[in-house]
Tab-separated table of C-alpha atoms in Angstrom:
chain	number	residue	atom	x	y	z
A	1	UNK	CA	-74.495	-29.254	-52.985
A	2	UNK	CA	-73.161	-32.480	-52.149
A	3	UNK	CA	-70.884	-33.999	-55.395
A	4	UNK	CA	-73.428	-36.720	-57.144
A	5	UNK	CA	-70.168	-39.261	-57.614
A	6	UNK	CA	-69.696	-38.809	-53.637
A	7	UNK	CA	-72.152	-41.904	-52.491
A	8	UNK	CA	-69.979	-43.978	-54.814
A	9	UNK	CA	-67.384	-43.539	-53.542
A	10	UNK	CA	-69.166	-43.570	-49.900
A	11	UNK	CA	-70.756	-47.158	-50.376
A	12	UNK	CA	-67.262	-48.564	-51.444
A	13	UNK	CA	-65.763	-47.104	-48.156
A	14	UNK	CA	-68.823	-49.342	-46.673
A	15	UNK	CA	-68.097	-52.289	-47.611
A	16	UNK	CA	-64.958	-52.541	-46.830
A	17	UNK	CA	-65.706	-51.458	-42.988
A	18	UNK	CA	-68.158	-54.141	-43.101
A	19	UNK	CA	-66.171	-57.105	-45.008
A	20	UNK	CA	-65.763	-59.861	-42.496
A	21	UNK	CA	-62.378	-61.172	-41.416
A	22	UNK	CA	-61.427	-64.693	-41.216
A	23	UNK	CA	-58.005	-66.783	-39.648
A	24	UNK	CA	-55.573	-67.205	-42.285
A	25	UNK	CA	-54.960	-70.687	-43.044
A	26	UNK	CA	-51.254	-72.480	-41.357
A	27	UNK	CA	-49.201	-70.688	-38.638
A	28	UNK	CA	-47.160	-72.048	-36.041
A	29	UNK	CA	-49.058	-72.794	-33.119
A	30	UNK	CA	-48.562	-69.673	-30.850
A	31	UNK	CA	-50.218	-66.998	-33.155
A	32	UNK	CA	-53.328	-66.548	-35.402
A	33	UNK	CA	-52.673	-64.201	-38.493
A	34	UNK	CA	-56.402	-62.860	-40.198
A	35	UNK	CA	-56.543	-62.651	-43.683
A	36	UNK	CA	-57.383	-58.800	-44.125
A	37	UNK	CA	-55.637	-55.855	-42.739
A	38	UNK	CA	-57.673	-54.232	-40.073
A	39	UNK	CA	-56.872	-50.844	-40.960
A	40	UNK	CA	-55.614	-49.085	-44.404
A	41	UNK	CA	-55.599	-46.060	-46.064
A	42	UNK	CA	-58.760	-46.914	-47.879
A	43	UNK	CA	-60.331	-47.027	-44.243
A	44	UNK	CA	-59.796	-43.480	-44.015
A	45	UNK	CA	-63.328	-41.519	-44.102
A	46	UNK	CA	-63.590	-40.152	-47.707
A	47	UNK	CA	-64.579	-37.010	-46.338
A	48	UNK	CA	-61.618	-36.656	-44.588
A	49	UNK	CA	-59.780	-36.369	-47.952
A	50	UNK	CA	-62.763	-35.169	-50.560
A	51	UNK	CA	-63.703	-31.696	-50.819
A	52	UNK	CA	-67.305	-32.874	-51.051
A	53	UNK	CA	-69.036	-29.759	-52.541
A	54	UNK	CA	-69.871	-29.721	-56.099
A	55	UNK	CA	-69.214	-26.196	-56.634
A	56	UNK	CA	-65.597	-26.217	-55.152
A	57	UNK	CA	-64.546	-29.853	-56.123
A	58	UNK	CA	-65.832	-29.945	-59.823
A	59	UNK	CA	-63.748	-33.062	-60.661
A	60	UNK	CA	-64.574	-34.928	-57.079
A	61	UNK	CA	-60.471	-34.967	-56.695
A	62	UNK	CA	-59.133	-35.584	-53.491
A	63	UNK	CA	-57.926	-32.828	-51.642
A	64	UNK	CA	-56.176	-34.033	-48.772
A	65	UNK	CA	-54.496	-37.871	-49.536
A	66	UNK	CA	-53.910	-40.355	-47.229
A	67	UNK	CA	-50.817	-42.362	-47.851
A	68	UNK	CA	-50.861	-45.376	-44.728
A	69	UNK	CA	-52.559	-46.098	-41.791
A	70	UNK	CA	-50.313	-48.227	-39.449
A	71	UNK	CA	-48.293	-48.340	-36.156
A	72	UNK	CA	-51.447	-48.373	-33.661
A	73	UNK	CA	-51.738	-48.132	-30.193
A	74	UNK	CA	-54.707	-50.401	-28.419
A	75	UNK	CA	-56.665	-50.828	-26.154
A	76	UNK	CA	-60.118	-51.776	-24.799
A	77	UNK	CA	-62.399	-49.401	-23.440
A	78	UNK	CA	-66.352	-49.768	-22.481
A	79	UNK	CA	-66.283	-53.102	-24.128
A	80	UNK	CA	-65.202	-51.482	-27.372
A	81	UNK	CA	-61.754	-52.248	-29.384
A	82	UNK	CA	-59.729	-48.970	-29.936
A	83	UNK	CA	-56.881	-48.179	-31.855
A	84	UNK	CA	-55.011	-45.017	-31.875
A	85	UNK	CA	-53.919	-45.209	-35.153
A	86	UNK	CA	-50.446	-43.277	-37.650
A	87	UNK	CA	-52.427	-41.536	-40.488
A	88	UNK	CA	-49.302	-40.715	-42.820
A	89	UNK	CA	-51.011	-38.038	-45.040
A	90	UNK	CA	-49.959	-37.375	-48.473
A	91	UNK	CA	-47.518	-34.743	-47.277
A	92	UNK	CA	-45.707	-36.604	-45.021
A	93	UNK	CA	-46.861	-35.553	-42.104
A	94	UNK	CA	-48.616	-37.831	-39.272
A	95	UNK	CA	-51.222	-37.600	-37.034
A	96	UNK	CA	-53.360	-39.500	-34.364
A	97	UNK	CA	-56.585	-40.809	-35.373
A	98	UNK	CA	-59.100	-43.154	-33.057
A	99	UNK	CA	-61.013	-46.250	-34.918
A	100	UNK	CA	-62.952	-48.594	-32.759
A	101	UNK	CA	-65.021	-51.768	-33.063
A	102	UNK	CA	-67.062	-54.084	-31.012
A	103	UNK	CA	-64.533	-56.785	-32.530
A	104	UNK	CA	-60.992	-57.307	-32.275
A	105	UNK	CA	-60.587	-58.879	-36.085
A	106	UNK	CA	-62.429	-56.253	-38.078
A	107	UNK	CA	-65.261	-53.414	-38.464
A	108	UNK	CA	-62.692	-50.781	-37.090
A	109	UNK	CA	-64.248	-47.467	-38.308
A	110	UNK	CA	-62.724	-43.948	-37.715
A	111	UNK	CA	-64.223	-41.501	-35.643
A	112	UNK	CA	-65.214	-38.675	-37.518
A	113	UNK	CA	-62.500	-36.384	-36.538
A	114	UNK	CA	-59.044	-36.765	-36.047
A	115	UNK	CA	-56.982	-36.588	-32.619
A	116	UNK	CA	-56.196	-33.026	-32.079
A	117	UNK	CA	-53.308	-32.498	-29.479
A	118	UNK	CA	-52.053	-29.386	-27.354
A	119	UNK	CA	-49.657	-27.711	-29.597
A	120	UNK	CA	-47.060	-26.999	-26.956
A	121	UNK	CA	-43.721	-27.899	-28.360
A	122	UNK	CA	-43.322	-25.225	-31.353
A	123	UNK	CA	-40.118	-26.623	-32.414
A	124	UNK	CA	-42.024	-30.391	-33.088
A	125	UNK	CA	-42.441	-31.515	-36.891
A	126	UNK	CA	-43.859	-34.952	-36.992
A	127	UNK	CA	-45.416	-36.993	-34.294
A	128	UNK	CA	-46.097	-40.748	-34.232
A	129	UNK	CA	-46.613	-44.508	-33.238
A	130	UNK	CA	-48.362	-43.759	-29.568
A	131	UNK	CA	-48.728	-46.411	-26.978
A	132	UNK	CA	-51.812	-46.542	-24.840
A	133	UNK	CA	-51.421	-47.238	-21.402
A	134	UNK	CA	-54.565	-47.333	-19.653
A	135	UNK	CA	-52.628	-46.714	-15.816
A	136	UNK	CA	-53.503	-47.681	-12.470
A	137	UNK	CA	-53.419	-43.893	-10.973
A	138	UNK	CA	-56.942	-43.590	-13.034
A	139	UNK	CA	-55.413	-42.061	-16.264
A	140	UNK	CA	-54.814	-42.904	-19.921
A	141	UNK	CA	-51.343	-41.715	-21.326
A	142	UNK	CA	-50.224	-41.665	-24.393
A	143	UNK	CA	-46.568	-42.188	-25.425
A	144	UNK	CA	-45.626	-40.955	-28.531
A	145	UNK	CA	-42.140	-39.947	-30.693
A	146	UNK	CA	-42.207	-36.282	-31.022
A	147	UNK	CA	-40.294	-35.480	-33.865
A	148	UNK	CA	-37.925	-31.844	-34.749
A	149	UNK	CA	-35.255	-30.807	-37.377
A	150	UNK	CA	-32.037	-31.034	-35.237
A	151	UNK	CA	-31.098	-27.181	-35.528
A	152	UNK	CA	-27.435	-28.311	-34.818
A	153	UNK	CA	-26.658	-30.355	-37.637
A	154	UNK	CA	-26.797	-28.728	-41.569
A	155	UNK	CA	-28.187	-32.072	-43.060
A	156	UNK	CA	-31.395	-31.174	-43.567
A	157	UNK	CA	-32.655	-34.882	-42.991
A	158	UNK	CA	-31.065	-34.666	-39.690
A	159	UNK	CA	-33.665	-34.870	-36.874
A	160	UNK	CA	-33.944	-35.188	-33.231
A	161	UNK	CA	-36.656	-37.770	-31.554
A	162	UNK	CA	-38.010	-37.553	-27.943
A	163	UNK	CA	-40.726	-38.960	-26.009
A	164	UNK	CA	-44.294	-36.797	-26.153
A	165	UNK	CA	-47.114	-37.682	-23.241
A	166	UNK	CA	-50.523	-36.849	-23.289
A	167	UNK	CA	-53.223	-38.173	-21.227
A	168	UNK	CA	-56.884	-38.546	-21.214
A	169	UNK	CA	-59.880	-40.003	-19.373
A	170	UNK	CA	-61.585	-40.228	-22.661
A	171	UNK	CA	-59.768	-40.317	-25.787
A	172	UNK	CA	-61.195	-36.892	-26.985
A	173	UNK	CA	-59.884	-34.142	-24.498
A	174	UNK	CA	-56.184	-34.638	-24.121
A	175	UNK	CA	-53.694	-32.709	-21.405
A	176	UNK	CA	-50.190	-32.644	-23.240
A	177	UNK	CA	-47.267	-32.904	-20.380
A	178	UNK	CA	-43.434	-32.510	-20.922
A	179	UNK	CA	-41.726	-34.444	-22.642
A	180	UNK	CA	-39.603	-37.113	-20.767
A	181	UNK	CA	-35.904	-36.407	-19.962
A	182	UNK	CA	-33.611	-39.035	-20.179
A	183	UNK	CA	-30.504	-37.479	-18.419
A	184	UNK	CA	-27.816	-39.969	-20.166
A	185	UNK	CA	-29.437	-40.841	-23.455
A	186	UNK	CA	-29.462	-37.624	-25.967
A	187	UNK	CA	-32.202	-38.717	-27.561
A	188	UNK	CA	-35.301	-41.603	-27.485
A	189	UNK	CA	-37.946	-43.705	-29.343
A	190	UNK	CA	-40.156	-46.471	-28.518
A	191	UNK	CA	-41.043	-45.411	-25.215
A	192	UNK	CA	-43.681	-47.163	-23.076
A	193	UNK	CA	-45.246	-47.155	-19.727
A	194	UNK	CA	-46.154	-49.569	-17.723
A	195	UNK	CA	-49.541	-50.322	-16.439
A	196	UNK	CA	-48.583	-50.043	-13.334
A	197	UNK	CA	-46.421	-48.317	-10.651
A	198	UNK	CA	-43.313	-50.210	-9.551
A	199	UNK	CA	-41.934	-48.779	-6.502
A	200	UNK	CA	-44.116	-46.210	-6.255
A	201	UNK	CA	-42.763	-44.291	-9.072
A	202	UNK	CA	-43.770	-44.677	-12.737
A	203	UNK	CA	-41.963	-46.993	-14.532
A	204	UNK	CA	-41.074	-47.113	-18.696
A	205	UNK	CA	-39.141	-49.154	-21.285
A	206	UNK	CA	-37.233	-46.703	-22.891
A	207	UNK	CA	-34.704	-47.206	-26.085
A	208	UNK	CA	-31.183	-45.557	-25.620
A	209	UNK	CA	-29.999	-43.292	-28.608
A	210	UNK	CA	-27.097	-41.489	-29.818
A	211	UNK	CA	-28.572	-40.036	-32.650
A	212	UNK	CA	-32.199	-40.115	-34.380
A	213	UNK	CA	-31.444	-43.427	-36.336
A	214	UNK	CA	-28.320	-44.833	-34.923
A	215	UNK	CA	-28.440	-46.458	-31.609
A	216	UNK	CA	-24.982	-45.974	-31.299
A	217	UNK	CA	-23.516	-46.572	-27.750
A	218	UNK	CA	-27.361	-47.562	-26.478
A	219	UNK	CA	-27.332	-51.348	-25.581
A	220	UNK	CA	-30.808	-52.377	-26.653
A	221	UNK	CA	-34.285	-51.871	-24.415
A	222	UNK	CA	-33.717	-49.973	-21.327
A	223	UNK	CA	-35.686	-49.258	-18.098
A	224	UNK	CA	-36.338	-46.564	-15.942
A	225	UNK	CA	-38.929	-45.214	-13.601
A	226	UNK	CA	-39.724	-41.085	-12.140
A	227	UNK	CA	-41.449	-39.869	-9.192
A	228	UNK	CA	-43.337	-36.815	-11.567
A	229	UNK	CA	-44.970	-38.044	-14.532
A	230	UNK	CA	-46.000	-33.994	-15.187
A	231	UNK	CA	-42.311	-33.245	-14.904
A	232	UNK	CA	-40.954	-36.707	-16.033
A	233	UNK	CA	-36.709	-37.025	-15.790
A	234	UNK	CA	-35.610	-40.638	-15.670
A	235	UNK	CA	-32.118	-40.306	-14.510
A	236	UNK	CA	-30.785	-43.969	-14.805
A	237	UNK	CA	-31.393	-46.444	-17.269
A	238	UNK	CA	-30.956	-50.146	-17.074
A	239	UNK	CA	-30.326	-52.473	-19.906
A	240	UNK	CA	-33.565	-55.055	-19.777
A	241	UNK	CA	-33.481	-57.056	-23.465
A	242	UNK	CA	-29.900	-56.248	-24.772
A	243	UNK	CA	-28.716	-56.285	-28.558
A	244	UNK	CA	-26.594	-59.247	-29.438
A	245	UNK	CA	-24.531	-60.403	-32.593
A	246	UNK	CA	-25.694	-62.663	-35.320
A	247	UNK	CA	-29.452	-62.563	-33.865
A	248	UNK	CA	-32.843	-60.576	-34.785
A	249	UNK	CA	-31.890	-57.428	-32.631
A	250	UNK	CA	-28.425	-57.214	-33.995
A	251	UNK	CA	-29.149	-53.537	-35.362
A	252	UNK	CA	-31.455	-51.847	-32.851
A	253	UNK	CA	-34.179	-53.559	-30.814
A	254	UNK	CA	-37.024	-51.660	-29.476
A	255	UNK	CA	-40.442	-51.820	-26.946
A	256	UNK	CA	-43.399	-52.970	-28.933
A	257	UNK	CA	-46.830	-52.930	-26.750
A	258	UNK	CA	-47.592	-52.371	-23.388
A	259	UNK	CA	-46.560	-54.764	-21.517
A	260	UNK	CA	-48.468	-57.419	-20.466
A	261	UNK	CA	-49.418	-58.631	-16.923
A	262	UNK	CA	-48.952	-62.670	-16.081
A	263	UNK	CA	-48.712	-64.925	-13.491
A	264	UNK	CA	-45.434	-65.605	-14.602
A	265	UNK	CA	-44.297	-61.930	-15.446
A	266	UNK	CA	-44.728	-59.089	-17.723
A	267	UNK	CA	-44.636	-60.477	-21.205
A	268	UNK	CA	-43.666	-58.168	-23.824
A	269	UNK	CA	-43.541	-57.941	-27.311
A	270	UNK	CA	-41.009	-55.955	-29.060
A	271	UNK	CA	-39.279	-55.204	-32.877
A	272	UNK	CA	-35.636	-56.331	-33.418
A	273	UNK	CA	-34.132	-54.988	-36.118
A	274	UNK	CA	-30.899	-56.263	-38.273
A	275	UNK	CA	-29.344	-55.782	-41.566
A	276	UNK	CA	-28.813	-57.744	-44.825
A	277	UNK	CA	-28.145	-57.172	-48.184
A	278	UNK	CA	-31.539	-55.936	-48.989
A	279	UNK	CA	-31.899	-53.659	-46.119
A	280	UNK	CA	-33.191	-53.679	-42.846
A	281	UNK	CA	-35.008	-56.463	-41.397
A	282	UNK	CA	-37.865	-55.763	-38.291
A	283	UNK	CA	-39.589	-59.165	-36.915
A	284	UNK	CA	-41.216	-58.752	-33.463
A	285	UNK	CA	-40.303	-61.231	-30.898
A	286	UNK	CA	-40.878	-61.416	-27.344
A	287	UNK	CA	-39.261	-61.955	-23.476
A	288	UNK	CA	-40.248	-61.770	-20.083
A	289	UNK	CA	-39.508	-59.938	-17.010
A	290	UNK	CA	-39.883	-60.066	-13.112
A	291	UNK	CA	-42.959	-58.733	-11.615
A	292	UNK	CA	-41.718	-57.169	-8.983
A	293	UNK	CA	-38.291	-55.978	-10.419
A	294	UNK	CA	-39.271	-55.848	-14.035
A	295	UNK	CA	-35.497	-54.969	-15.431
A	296	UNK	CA	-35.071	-58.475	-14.658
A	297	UNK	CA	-35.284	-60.826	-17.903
A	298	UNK	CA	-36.570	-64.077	-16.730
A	299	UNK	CA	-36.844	-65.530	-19.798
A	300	UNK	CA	-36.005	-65.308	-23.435
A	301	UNK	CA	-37.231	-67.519	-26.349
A	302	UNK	CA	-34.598	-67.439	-29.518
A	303	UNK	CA	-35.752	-66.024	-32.918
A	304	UNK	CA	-38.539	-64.177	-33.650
A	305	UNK	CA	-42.480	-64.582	-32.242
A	306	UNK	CA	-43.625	-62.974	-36.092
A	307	UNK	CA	-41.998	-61.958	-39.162
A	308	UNK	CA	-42.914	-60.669	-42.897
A	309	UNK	CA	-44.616	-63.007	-44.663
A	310	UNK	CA	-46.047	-62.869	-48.724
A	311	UNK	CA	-47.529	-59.176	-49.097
A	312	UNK	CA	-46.560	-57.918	-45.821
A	313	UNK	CA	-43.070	-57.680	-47.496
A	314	UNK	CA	-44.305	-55.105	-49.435
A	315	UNK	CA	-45.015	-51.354	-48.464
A	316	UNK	CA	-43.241	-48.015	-48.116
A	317	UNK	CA	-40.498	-49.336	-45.897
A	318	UNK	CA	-40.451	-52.495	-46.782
A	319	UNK	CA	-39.787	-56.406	-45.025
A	320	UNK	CA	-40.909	-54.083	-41.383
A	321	UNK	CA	-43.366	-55.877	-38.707
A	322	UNK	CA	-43.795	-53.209	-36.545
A	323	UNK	CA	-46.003	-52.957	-33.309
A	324	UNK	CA	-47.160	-50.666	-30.435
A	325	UNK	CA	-50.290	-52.148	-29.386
A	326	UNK	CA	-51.980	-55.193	-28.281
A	327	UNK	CA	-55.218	-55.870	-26.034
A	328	UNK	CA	-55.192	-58.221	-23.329
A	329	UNK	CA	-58.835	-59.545	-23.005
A	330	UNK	CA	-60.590	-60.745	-19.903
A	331	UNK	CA	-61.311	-63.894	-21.498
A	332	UNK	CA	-57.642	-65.144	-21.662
A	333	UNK	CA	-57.114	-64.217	-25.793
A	334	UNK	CA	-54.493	-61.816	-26.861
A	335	UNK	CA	-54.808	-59.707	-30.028
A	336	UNK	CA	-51.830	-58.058	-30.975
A	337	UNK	CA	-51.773	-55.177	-33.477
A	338	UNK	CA	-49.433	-55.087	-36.131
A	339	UNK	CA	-48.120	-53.111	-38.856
A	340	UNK	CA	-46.122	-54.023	-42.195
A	341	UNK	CA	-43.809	-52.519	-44.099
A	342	UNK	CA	-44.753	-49.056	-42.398
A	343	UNK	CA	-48.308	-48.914	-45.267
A	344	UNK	CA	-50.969	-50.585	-43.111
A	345	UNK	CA	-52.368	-52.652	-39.609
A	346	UNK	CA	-53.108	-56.052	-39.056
A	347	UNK	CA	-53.905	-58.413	-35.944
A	348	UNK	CA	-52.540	-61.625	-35.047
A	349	UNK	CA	-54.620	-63.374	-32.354
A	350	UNK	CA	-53.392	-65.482	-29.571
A	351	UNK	CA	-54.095	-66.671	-25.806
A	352	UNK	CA	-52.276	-65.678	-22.437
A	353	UNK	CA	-51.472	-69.624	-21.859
A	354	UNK	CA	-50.155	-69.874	-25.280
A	355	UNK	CA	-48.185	-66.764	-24.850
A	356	UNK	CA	-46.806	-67.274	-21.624
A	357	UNK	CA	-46.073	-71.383	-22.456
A	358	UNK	CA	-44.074	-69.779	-26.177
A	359	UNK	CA	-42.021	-67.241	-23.759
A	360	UNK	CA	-41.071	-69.574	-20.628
A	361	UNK	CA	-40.653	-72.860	-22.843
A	362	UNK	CA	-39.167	-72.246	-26.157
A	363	UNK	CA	-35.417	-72.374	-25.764
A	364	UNK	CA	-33.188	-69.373	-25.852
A	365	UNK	CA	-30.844	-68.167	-28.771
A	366	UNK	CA	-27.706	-70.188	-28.404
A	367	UNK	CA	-25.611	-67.693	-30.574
A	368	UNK	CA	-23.629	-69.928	-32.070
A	369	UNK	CA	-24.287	-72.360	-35.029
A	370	UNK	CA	-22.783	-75.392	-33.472
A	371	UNK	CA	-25.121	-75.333	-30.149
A	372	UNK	CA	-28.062	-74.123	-32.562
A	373	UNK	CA	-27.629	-77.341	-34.501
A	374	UNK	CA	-26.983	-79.500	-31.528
A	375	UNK	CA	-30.281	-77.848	-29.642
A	376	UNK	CA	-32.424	-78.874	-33.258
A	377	UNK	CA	-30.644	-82.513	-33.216
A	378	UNK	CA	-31.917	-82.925	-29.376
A	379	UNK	CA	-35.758	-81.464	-30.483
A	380	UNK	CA	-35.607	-84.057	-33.646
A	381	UNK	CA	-34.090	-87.016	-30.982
A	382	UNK	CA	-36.899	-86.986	-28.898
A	383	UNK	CA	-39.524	-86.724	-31.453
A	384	UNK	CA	-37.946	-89.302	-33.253
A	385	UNK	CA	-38.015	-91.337	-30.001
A	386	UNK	CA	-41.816	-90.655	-29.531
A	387	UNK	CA	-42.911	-91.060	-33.439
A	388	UNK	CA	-41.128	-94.906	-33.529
A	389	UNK	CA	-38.875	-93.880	-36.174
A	390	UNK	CA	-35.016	-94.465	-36.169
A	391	UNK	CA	-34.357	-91.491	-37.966
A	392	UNK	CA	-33.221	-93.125	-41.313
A	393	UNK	CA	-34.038	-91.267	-44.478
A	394	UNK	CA	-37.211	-92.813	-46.814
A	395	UNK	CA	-36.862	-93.281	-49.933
């Protein structure tokens, strides 16, 4: 017998799947935040979590907690939205979990079961924060971190991280492949593969690492490509957006979404991470490379495309933007899929001309606070110039 507090608790969940979405108000002319979150924990189906049955759950108390939702991968697929979603439960642990919608800004709803993957690594703990790339050669893959207690090291935090694949034709049957080897870097996070083949050979942005937290001796955002994607070694990698002093990817840096196809280049939007008194700082920002030799940089606005703003501060990890997915629509608009402070997802909504014209026009970091001032007073100059005013302070 079905618990008589259940629909309760099932007509809440309701309404929030069905509460609209609307732009939040300012922003600074390149993105579009929306007012709600897109995904939560409280968009979890309750009977994921409820024991249901009134004979077993007495007290309707929930069985199996979800603590966030965040950190999705996207895509879009039969003219449906789809995120592959983190589901942190209760215990720590994370999973994959598919919610879809015929609209980019809201009504994302969970399929009723959970992503269930090919348990072939026995020594993996934790797995999270897969990229969907939806790949010329006809498949989907999915690349995730796979997670495992570092069996070398006493700590008991310590941990090692390495790049899972999976792929799929449709998101419910998934073929688990070897994990990628990355013959110089011991360890890696934030892997993603590119839509298409470069060279013939299967081409990712990769992130360097000495250990599971610490970049170490890894410069920033590499590159490298393999012939095998079933027996994936990548046995060079090249530096493509490199970590510099005194700027957002002081700390670490790190891919973000797939990257995205232009005219112009592949644009692509990544975290930067650096430290302050209060703790580490992720914003997202973005760059562009070369088409045809996409290690290149060809272009590299200063600062940050999005950072923490009001409640987004706030969260398990918090003052984190995080992001692994973003779809690239057929009609030109750009919805990029965000989480904060590792607790839940949101979208930000942009074009591919206002994209590409914030990447290849906003001037580059000068790294230094004199030419940073001088490259404002030229800005001001010429608006001055154009509003009529001689720049002298009103009263």
């Amino acid at each position: 017998m079905i618990h008589p507090e259940y629909q309760k608790i099932d007509r809440r969940y309701e309404r929030l799947i069905r509460r609209p979405n609307v732009p939040a108000p300012y922003g600074n002319g390149v993105l579009t935040r929306w007012r709600h979150p897109v995904l939560t924990a409280r968009h979890i189906p309750p009977f994921w979590t409820y024991d249901v049955r009134l004979e077993s759950n007495p007290y309707l108390m929930e069985r199996l907690g979800v603590n966030a939702v965040f950190n999705a991968g996207a895509l879009k697929l039969g003219g449906r939205y789809i995120l592959c979603a983190r589901v942190e439960g209760g215990d720590r642990k994370s999973f994959f979990a598919i919610a879809e919608s015929r609209r980019p800004t809201e009504g994302f709803r969970f399929w009723d079961r959970p992503v269930i993957l090919p348990d072939t690594e026995p020594g993996e703990t934790n797995v999270y924060d897969m990229r969907l790339t939806r790949h010329q050669d006809g498949w989907i893959y999915g690349v995730f971190c796979s997670e495992s207690k570092d069996r070398n090291d006493p700590d008991l935090s310590a941990a090692v991280a390495a790049a899972g694949i999976v792929r799929t034709k449709d998101l419910k049957t998934w073929e688990r492949l070897p994990n990628l080897i990355t013959a110089r870097s011991p360890q890696q996070r934030n892997v993603v593969l590119f839509p298409r083949f470069v060279n013939g050979r299967y081409a990712f942005l990769t992130r360097p690492m000495d250990s599971f937290l610490e970049t170490g001796s890894g410069g920033g955002i590499g590159f490298g490509a393999c012939e095998n994607i079933t027996r994936a070694v990548i046995d060079e990698e090249l530096i493509v957006s490199a970590r510099r002093y005194h700027t957002v990817t002081e700390g670490k840096n790190g891919a973000g979404a797939v990257p995205i196809r232009t005219p112009r280049g592949w644009i692509h939007i990544a975290h930067g991470v650096r430290n302050t008194a209060a703790g580490l700082r992720y914003v997202l920002y973005a760059f562009a490379t070369d088409l045809n030799e996409p290690w290149r940089v060809v272009a590299e606005p200063g600062g940050y495309l999005l950072a923490p703003s009001g409640g987004e501060r706030a969260g398990d990890v918090g003052n984190v933007l995080f992001t692994n997915g973003a779809v690239d629509d057929a009609d030109g608009n750009v919805y990029i899929y965000y989480a904060s402070s590792d607790t839940r997802l949101h979208v930000a909504s942009t074009t591919i001309d206002r994209l590409t014209d914030y990447v290849f026009s906003t001037p580059p970091d000068a790294l230094r606070s004199a030419d940073c001032v001088k490259q404002r007073a030229l800005l001001i100059g010429q608006n001055l110039a154009v509003l009529g005013k001689g720049g002298v302070l009103h009263d």
